[in-house]
C-alpha cells in the first residue's frame, strides 16, 4: 500500500535492513529508528520513501514522534548477544524488555494498530523434544531468552489493555549478508565464511554434530512483511524447518568453493544446546509463508560471486 507507513526499530541492522529493502520494494513508506550502536547507515538504500530517526528505543518521546501516523511497527532493536546478556543482565533488560514496553506503550498512545516484534528460539532454552512447536515448554537458559519470553507476555498483556494487535516472531538461526562476522553475537555461518575467505580453518566447538535450523535472512524479511500485513496474533516460529549439523555446513561450503576445508575442533562452548529444529506448520498456515531458501542456495549468495 502506497500510503502505508511502517516504522522499523533496529532498521539499520542485519535483519532490519533486509526487511526495510523488501518493504520499500512493496511500496511502503518506511521510517527507521535506530541508535546506530551496531546498525549502519550503509546497510540502508537511498529512497525518498525512507526516513531515518537516529534515536534509542529507551527514549519515549523519540518513539512517539517516529510512530505518529504510522500504520504498523516492526520492532527489531535489541541487545542481541546471549553472552552480553549473561555478563550484564540488567543492561540487556533495559534494551530488550523496557525497550519493547516503550514500543508497545508508544504504539498504544499513537494508535498504531499493529506491532510485530522479534522474539527468539532462545525462549525454548534446551529443547526437550524436536521439532519445536510453539506450544513447547519455554524454559530460557540465558537472560536474553528470558527477556524475549517476558516480551511475549507484555505483548499479550498490551493486547488486553489496548486496541492493539501484536505478533512475536521466534527466529531460529538466521544467516545472510550483512551479519557482521567479527561481532561477538554473529552466527556460525558468518564466521565460517569469513575464515574460509581468508584461507583459514573454521573453528568447531565440540564434535560438529550439533544441529541448528538455519534460516536465510531473505526468508526472515518475507515473514516480517507477511506478519505486518496479517491480523494473526500471538507467537510464531520462523525457521526453515530443517536441521543441519556443522560438519555438513563445512562439507557444503567445500563443495561450493571446490576446495577442501578442514575445520579445527575446540572444546564445546559453555551453555550450548545440542540440537534445534522448528516445526513451521503455523508459519505456513497462519502466515501462508513457505521458506524459499535451501542452505546451499543461501551459502552460495554469501560466497564471492565468480
Ligand atoms: C542462536 C542465536 C542466539 C540465540 C540462541 C538460542 C544466532 C547467531 N544466535 O545461538 O541469538 O537465539 O540461538 O538457542 O543465531 N560454533 C562453532 N564455531 C564458531 C561459532 C559457533 O562451532 O565459530 C557452534 C556453536 O558452539 C554452536 C553452533 O555453532 O554449537 C551455533 O552457534 P551460533 O553462535 O551460530 O548460534 P546459537 O545456536 O548458539
GROMACS .gro file of C-alpha atoms and ligand atoms in nm:
model
  345
    1UNK     CA    1   0.000   0.000   0.000
    2UNK     CA    2   0.147   0.335  -0.104
    3UNK     CA    3   0.005   0.537   0.186
    4UNK     CA    4   0.101   0.276   0.448
    5UNK     CA    5   0.389   0.373   0.676
    6UNK     CA    6   0.587   0.113   0.869
    7UNK     CA    7   0.827   0.205   1.149
    8UNK     CA    8   1.118  -0.038   1.180
    9UNK     CA    9   1.318  -0.015   1.504
   10UNK     CA   10   1.666  -0.157   1.456
   11UNK     CA   11   1.610  -0.100   1.085
   12UNK     CA   12   1.979  -0.029   1.016
   13UNK     CA   13   2.084  -0.369   1.147
   14UNK     CA   14   2.121  -0.708   0.984
   15UNK     CA   15   1.761  -0.834   0.978
   16UNK     CA   16   1.619  -0.482   0.982
   17UNK     CA   17   1.794  -0.356   0.670
   18UNK     CA   18   1.683  -0.656   0.461
   19UNK     CA   19   1.326  -0.606   0.577
   20UNK     CA   20   1.339  -0.233   0.502
   21UNK     CA   21   1.452  -0.312   0.147
   22UNK     CA   22   1.161  -0.552   0.099
   23UNK     CA   23   0.909  -0.304   0.244
   24UNK     CA   24   1.033  -0.032   0.006
   25UNK     CA   25   1.006  -0.273  -0.288
   26UNK     CA   26   0.647  -0.345  -0.186
   27UNK     CA   27   0.565   0.027  -0.198
   28UNK     CA   28   0.560   0.110   0.173
   29UNK     CA   29   0.688   0.429   0.328
   30UNK     CA   30   0.944   0.331   0.589
   31UNK     CA   31   1.076   0.505   0.898
   32UNK     CA   32   1.386   0.350   1.052
   33UNK     CA   33   1.450   0.419   1.419
   34UNK     CA   34   1.799   0.304   1.515
   35UNK     CA   35   2.059   0.422   1.766
   36UNK     CA   36   2.337   0.304   1.529
   37UNK     CA   37   2.520   0.122   1.807
   38UNK     CA   38   2.554  -0.184   1.582
   39UNK     CA   39   2.349  -0.076   1.278
   40UNK     CA   40   2.500   0.114   0.986
   41UNK     CA   41   2.368   0.382   0.751
   42UNK     CA   42   2.539   0.198   0.464
   43UNK     CA   43   2.312  -0.103   0.525
   44UNK     CA   44   2.021   0.108   0.403
   45UNK     CA   45   1.933   0.216   0.049
   46UNK     CA   46   1.867   0.575  -0.056
   47UNK     CA   47   1.498   0.624  -0.116
   48UNK     CA   48   1.258   0.915  -0.099
   49UNK     CA   49   1.025   0.675   0.085
   50UNK     CA   50   1.278   0.616   0.364
   51UNK     CA   51   1.316   0.838   0.669
   52UNK     CA   52   1.580   0.782   0.936
   53UNK     CA   53   1.547   0.863   1.305
   54UNK     CA   54   1.878   0.825   1.488
   55UNK     CA   55   1.718   0.754   1.825
   56UNK     CA   56   1.715   0.496   2.101
   57UNK     CA   57   1.412   0.280   2.187
   58UNK     CA   58   1.459   0.378   2.551
   59UNK     CA   59   1.365   0.736   2.455
   60UNK     CA   60   0.982   0.764   2.490
   61UNK     CA   61   0.949   1.096   2.315
   62UNK     CA   62   1.155   0.984   2.015
   63UNK     CA   63   0.940   0.673   1.981
   64UNK     CA   64   0.618   0.873   1.992
   65UNK     CA   65   0.746   1.106   1.723
   66UNK     CA   66   0.855   0.819   1.498
   67UNK     CA   67   0.524   0.633   1.544
   68UNK     CA   68   0.299   0.934   1.479
   69UNK     CA   69   0.057   0.847   1.198
   70UNK     CA   70   0.223   0.510   1.125
   71UNK     CA   71   0.022   0.207   1.013
   72UNK     CA   72   0.240  -0.056   1.179
   73UNK     CA   73   0.563  -0.106   1.371
   74UNK     CA   74   0.823  -0.379   1.329
   75UNK     CA   75   1.030  -0.384   1.647
   76UNK     CA   76   1.372  -0.542   1.594
   77UNK     CA   77   1.602  -0.318   1.801
   78UNK     CA   78   1.762  -0.520   2.078
   79UNK     CA   79   2.077  -0.619   2.259
   80UNK     CA   80   2.117  -0.946   2.068
   81UNK     CA   81   2.423  -1.104   2.227
   82UNK     CA   82   2.344  -1.401   2.451
   83UNK     CA   83   2.692  -1.366   2.606
   84UNK     CA   84   2.644  -0.994   2.686
   85UNK     CA   85   2.310  -1.077   2.845
   86UNK     CA   86   2.484  -1.318   3.083
   87UNK     CA   87   2.755  -1.063   3.168
   88UNK     CA   88   2.521  -0.763   3.204
   89UNK     CA   89   2.165  -0.887   3.253
   90UNK     CA   90   2.020  -0.560   3.383
   91UNK     CA   91   2.165  -0.362   3.094
   92UNK     CA   92   2.028  -0.622   2.850
   93UNK     CA   93   1.683  -0.595   3.002
   94UNK     CA   94   1.676  -0.216   2.958
   95UNK     CA   95   1.710  -0.271   2.582
   96UNK     CA   96   1.518  -0.594   2.543
   97UNK     CA   97   1.235  -0.561   2.794
   98UNK     CA   98   1.197  -0.190   2.871
   99UNK     CA   99   1.258  -0.117   2.502
  100UNK     CA  100   0.966  -0.337   2.396
  101UNK     CA  101   0.743  -0.190   2.668
  102UNK     CA  102   0.824   0.158   2.534
  103UNK     CA  103   0.739   0.049   2.180
  104UNK     CA  104   0.404  -0.102   2.287
  105UNK     CA  105   0.326   0.200   2.502
  106UNK     CA  106   0.406   0.446   2.223
  107UNK     CA  107   0.207   0.237   1.972
  108UNK     CA  108  -0.096   0.238   2.204
  109UNK     CA  109  -0.052   0.612   2.263
  110UNK     CA  110  -0.023   0.692   1.890
  111UNK     CA  111  -0.299   0.446   1.797
  112UNK     CA  112  -0.071   0.238   1.578
  113UNK     CA  113  -0.283  -0.076   1.537
  114UNK     CA  114  -0.018  -0.339   1.460
  115UNK     CA  115   0.312  -0.429   1.625
  116UNK     CA  116   0.529  -0.719   1.510
  117UNK     CA  117   0.838  -0.784   1.721
  118UNK     CA  118   1.142  -1.011   1.722
  119UNK     CA  119   1.127  -1.295   1.969
  120UNK     CA  120   1.371  -1.586   1.953
  121UNK     CA  121   1.412  -1.961   1.966
  122UNK     CA  122   1.603  -1.875   2.284
  123UNK     CA  123   1.266  -1.870   2.470
  124UNK     CA  124   1.265  -2.252   2.449
  125UNK     CA  125   1.601  -2.297   2.619
  126UNK     CA  126   1.733  -2.651   2.588
  127UNK     CA  127   1.469  -2.831   2.379
  128UNK     CA  128   1.321  -3.146   2.529
  129UNK     CA  129   1.158  -3.263   2.208
  130UNK     CA  130   1.212  -3.182   1.842
  131UNK     CA  131   1.079  -3.033   1.625
  132UNK     CA  132   0.980  -2.741   1.849
  133UNK     CA  133   0.618  -2.639   1.819
  134UNK     CA  134   0.501  -2.306   1.958
  135UNK     CA  135   0.334  -2.490   2.247
  136UNK     CA  136   0.662  -2.646   2.367
  137UNK     CA  137   0.780  -2.558   2.719
  138UNK     CA  138   0.958  -2.221   2.746
  139UNK     CA  139   1.250  -2.251   2.987
  140UNK     CA  140   1.512  -1.995   2.883
  141UNK     CA  141   1.874  -2.064   2.975
  142UNK     CA  142   2.002  -1.706   2.930
  143UNK     CA  143   1.883  -1.359   3.033
  144UNK     CA  144   1.844  -1.291   2.660
  145UNK     CA  145   1.596  -1.579   2.625
  146UNK     CA  146   1.409  -1.466   2.934
  147UNK     CA  147   1.395  -1.106   2.804
  148UNK     CA  148   1.225  -1.233   2.490
  149UNK     CA  149   0.983  -1.452   2.684
  150UNK     CA  150   0.886  -1.156   2.902
  151UNK     CA  151   0.840  -0.953   2.581
  152UNK     CA  152   0.585  -1.206   2.461
  153UNK     CA  153   0.393  -1.171   2.787
  154UNK     CA  154   0.397  -0.791   2.772
  155UNK     CA  155   0.271  -0.804   2.414
  156UNK     CA  156  -0.016  -1.029   2.520
  157UNK     CA  157  -0.098  -0.802   2.814
  158UNK     CA  158  -0.098  -0.489   2.596
  159UNK     CA  159  -0.349  -0.655   2.362
  160UNK     CA  160  -0.586  -0.686   2.659
  161UNK     CA  161  -0.534  -0.330   2.772
  162UNK     CA  162  -0.535  -0.152   2.436
  163UNK     CA  163  -0.682  -0.185   2.089
  164UNK     CA  164  -0.358  -0.321   1.951
  165UNK     CA  165  -0.271  -0.641   1.768
  166UNK     CA  166   0.074  -0.795   1.809
  167UNK     CA  167   0.270  -1.089   1.681
  168UNK     CA  168   0.604  -1.218   1.812
  169UNK     CA  169   0.832  -1.399   1.571
  170UNK     CA  170   1.058  -1.663   1.722
  171UNK     CA  171   1.354  -1.653   1.485
  172UNK     CA  172   1.582  -1.956   1.477
  173UNK     CA  173   1.943  -1.937   1.346
  174UNK     CA  174   1.941  -1.651   1.098
  175UNK     CA  175   2.227  -1.608   0.849
  176UNK     CA  176   2.291  -1.399   0.541
  177UNK     CA  177   2.465  -1.090   0.401
  178UNK     CA  178   2.548  -0.805   0.647
  179UNK     CA  179   2.572  -1.027   0.952
  180UNK     CA  180   2.899  -0.893   1.086
  181UNK     CA  181   3.131  -1.197   1.126
  182UNK     CA  182   3.364  -1.017   1.370
  183UNK     CA  183   3.091  -0.926   1.614
  184UNK     CA  184   3.058  -1.143   1.926
  185UNK     CA  185   2.695  -1.227   1.852
  186UNK     CA  186   2.747  -1.327   1.492
  187UNK     CA  187   2.630  -1.669   1.386
  188UNK     CA  188   2.844  -1.967   1.300
  189UNK     CA  189   2.781  -1.943   0.923
  190UNK     CA  190   2.909  -1.584   0.900
  191UNK     CA  191   3.215  -1.686   1.098
  192UNK     CA  192   3.282  -1.987   0.873
  193UNK     CA  193   3.255  -1.775   0.557
  194UNK     CA  194   3.483  -1.508   0.697
  195UNK     CA  195   3.765  -1.751   0.783
  196UNK     CA  196   3.723  -1.955   0.464
  197UNK     CA  197   3.753  -1.634   0.258
  198UNK     CA  198   4.088  -1.571   0.428
  199UNK     CA  199   4.204  -1.928   0.364
  200UNK     CA  200   4.194  -2.018   0.733
  201UNK     CA  201   4.033  -2.314   0.911
  202UNK     CA  202   3.688  -2.279   1.062
  203UNK     CA  203   3.662  -2.340   1.436
  204UNK     CA  204   3.420  -2.603   1.554
  205UNK     CA  205   3.328  -2.613   1.921
  206UNK     CA  206   3.274  -2.980   2.002
  207UNK     CA  207   3.235  -3.264   1.755
  208UNK     CA  208   3.048  -3.063   1.492
  209UNK     CA  209   2.747  -3.292   1.501
  210UNK     CA  210   2.531  -3.038   1.685
  211UNK     CA  211   2.242  -2.931   1.464
  212UNK     CA  212   2.068  -2.600   1.401
  213UNK     CA  213   1.773  -2.480   1.199
  214UNK     CA  214   1.942  -2.222   0.974
  215UNK     CA  215   1.714  -1.972   0.803
  216UNK     CA  216   1.821  -1.726   0.535
  217UNK     CA  217   1.763  -1.359   0.614
  218UNK     CA  218   1.552  -1.311   0.300
  219UNK     CA  219   1.301  -1.561   0.435
  220UNK     CA  220   1.302  -1.372   0.766
  221UNK     CA  221   1.230  -1.045   0.583
  222UNK     CA  222   0.942  -1.209   0.395
  223UNK     CA  223   0.798  -1.344   0.721
  224UNK     CA  224   0.827  -0.999   0.881
  225UNK     CA  225   0.632  -0.837   0.598
  226UNK     CA  226   0.370  -1.116   0.598
  227UNK     CA  227   0.327  -1.071   0.974
  228UNK     CA  228   0.287  -0.694   0.938
  229UNK     CA  229   0.018  -0.749   0.675
  230UNK     CA  230  -0.163  -1.019   0.874
  231UNK     CA  231  -0.411  -0.985   1.159
  232UNK     CA  232  -0.291  -1.300   1.332
  233UNK     CA  233  -0.174  -1.254   1.690
  234UNK     CA  234   0.040  -1.448   1.936
  235UNK     CA  235   0.376  -1.606   1.860
  236UNK     CA  236   0.517  -1.800   1.568
  237UNK     CA  237   0.835  -1.994   1.486
  238UNK     CA  238   1.025  -1.853   1.190
  239UNK     CA  239   1.275  -2.106   1.060
  240UNK     CA  240   1.345  -2.335   0.767
  241UNK     CA  241   1.209  -2.644   0.940
  242UNK     CA  242   1.531  -2.834   0.862
  243UNK     CA  243   1.817  -2.922   1.093
  244UNK     CA  244   2.175  -2.936   0.964
  245UNK     CA  245   2.490  -3.025   1.157
  246UNK     CA  246   2.804  -2.810   1.141
  247UNK     CA  247   3.014  -3.073   0.961
  248UNK     CA  248   2.754  -3.071   0.683
  249UNK     CA  249   2.775  -2.692   0.663
  250UNK     CA  250   3.151  -2.727   0.616
  251UNK     CA  251   3.100  -3.000   0.353
  252UNK     CA  252   2.852  -2.785   0.162
  253UNK     CA  253   3.094  -2.492   0.169
  254UNK     CA  254   3.374  -2.715   0.042
  255UNK     CA  255   3.154  -2.841  -0.241
  256UNK     CA  256   3.053  -2.486  -0.338
  257UNK     CA  257   3.406  -2.349  -0.334
  258UNK     CA  258   3.558  -2.660  -0.489
  259UNK     CA  259   3.827  -2.660  -0.220
  260UNK     CA  260   3.876  -2.892   0.077
  261UNK     CA  261   3.804  -2.727   0.411
  262UNK     CA  262   3.946  -2.877   0.728
  263UNK     CA  263   3.787  -2.748   1.046
  264UNK     CA  264   3.976  -2.728   1.374
  265UNK     CA  265   3.797  -2.871   1.678
  266UNK     CA  266   3.786  -2.698   2.017
  267UNK     CA  267   3.609  -2.789   2.342
  268UNK     CA  268   3.231  -2.742   2.332
  269UNK     CA  269   3.109  -2.392   2.410
  270UNK     CA  270   2.960  -2.333   2.756
  271UNK     CA  271   2.581  -2.320   2.756
  272UNK     CA  272   2.546  -2.456   2.401
  273UNK     CA  273   2.240  -2.662   2.320
  274UNK     CA  274   2.289  -2.981   2.120
  275UNK     CA  275   2.007  -2.977   1.865
  276UNK     CA  276   1.744  -2.735   1.744
  277UNK     CA  277   1.473  -2.757   1.482
  278UNK     CA  278   1.143  -2.578   1.440
  279UNK     CA  279   0.805  -2.708   1.344
  280UNK     CA  280   0.691  -2.443   1.093
  281UNK     CA  281   0.333  -2.560   1.042
  282UNK     CA  282   0.199  -2.237   1.193
  283UNK     CA  283   0.424  -2.022   0.975
  284UNK     CA  284   0.265  -2.193   0.674
  285UNK     CA  285  -0.095  -2.199   0.794
  286UNK     CA  286  -0.121  -1.869   0.980
  287UNK     CA  287   0.102  -1.651   0.760
  288UNK     CA  288   0.083  -1.854   0.439
  289UNK     CA  289   0.460  -1.841   0.429
  290UNK     CA  290   0.690  -2.105   0.291
  291UNK     CA  291   1.068  -2.058   0.333
  292UNK     CA  292   1.227  -2.036  -0.011
  293UNK     CA  293   1.598  -2.066   0.061
  294UNK     CA  294   1.775  -2.400   0.086
  295UNK     CA  295   2.101  -2.381   0.282
  296UNK     CA  296   2.319  -2.440  -0.027
  297UNK     CA  297   2.147  -2.150  -0.209
  298UNK     CA  298   2.193  -1.917   0.086
  299UNK     CA  299   2.559  -2.015   0.123
  300UNK     CA  300   2.616  -1.960  -0.250
  301UNK     CA  301   2.489  -1.600  -0.212
  302UNK     CA  302   2.747  -1.541   0.059
  303UNK     CA  303   3.046  -1.662  -0.138
  304UNK     CA  304   3.234  -1.422  -0.366
  305UNK     CA  305   3.046  -1.437  -0.697
  306UNK     CA  306   3.252  -1.579  -0.985
  307LIG     C1  307   2.142  -1.890   1.845
  307LIG     C2  308   2.125  -1.740   1.831
  307LIG     C3  309   2.110  -1.677   1.965
  307LIG     C4  310   2.001  -1.743   2.047
  307LIG     C5  311   2.026  -1.894   2.052
  307LIG     C6  312   1.910  -1.965   2.119
  307LIG     C7  313   2.245  -1.674   1.629
  307LIG     C8  314   2.365  -1.606   1.575
  307LIG     N1  315   2.240  -1.683   1.764
  307LIG     O1  316   2.263  -1.920   1.910
  307LIG     O2  317   2.078  -1.539   1.949
  307LIG     O3  318   1.877  -1.716   1.988
  307LIG     O4  319   2.037  -1.948   1.919
  307LIG     O5  320   1.931  -2.105   2.119
  307LIG     O6  321   2.157  -1.716   1.558
  307LIG     N2  322   3.005  -2.260   1.663
  307LIG     C9  323   3.121  -2.316   1.617
  307LIG     N3  324   3.217  -2.235   1.565
  307LIG    C10  325   3.201  -2.098   1.559
  307LIG    C11  326   3.081  -2.041   1.607
  307LIG    C12  327   2.985  -2.126   1.660
  307LIG     O7  328   3.140  -2.437   1.622
  307LIG     O8  329   3.292  -2.030   1.510
  307LIG    C13  330   2.899  -2.351   1.713
  307LIG    C14  331   2.845  -2.313   1.848
  307LIG     O9  332   2.922  -2.364   1.952
  307LIG    C15  333   2.704  -2.375   1.840
  307LIG    C16  334   2.668  -2.363   1.691
  307LIG    O10  335   2.791  -2.343   1.623
  307LIG    O11  336   2.708  -2.510   1.877
  307LIG    C17  337   2.576  -2.247   1.661
  307LIG    O12  338   2.630  -2.131   1.720
  307LIG     P1  339   2.575  -1.983   1.690
  307LIG    O13  340   2.651  -1.890   1.776
  307LIG    O14  341   2.572  -1.959   1.545
  307LIG    O15  342   2.420  -1.990   1.733
  307LIG     P2  343   2.348  -2.047   1.866
  307LIG    O16  344   2.260  -2.160   1.819
  307LIG    O17  345   2.444  -2.072   1.973
   0.00000   0.00000   0.00000
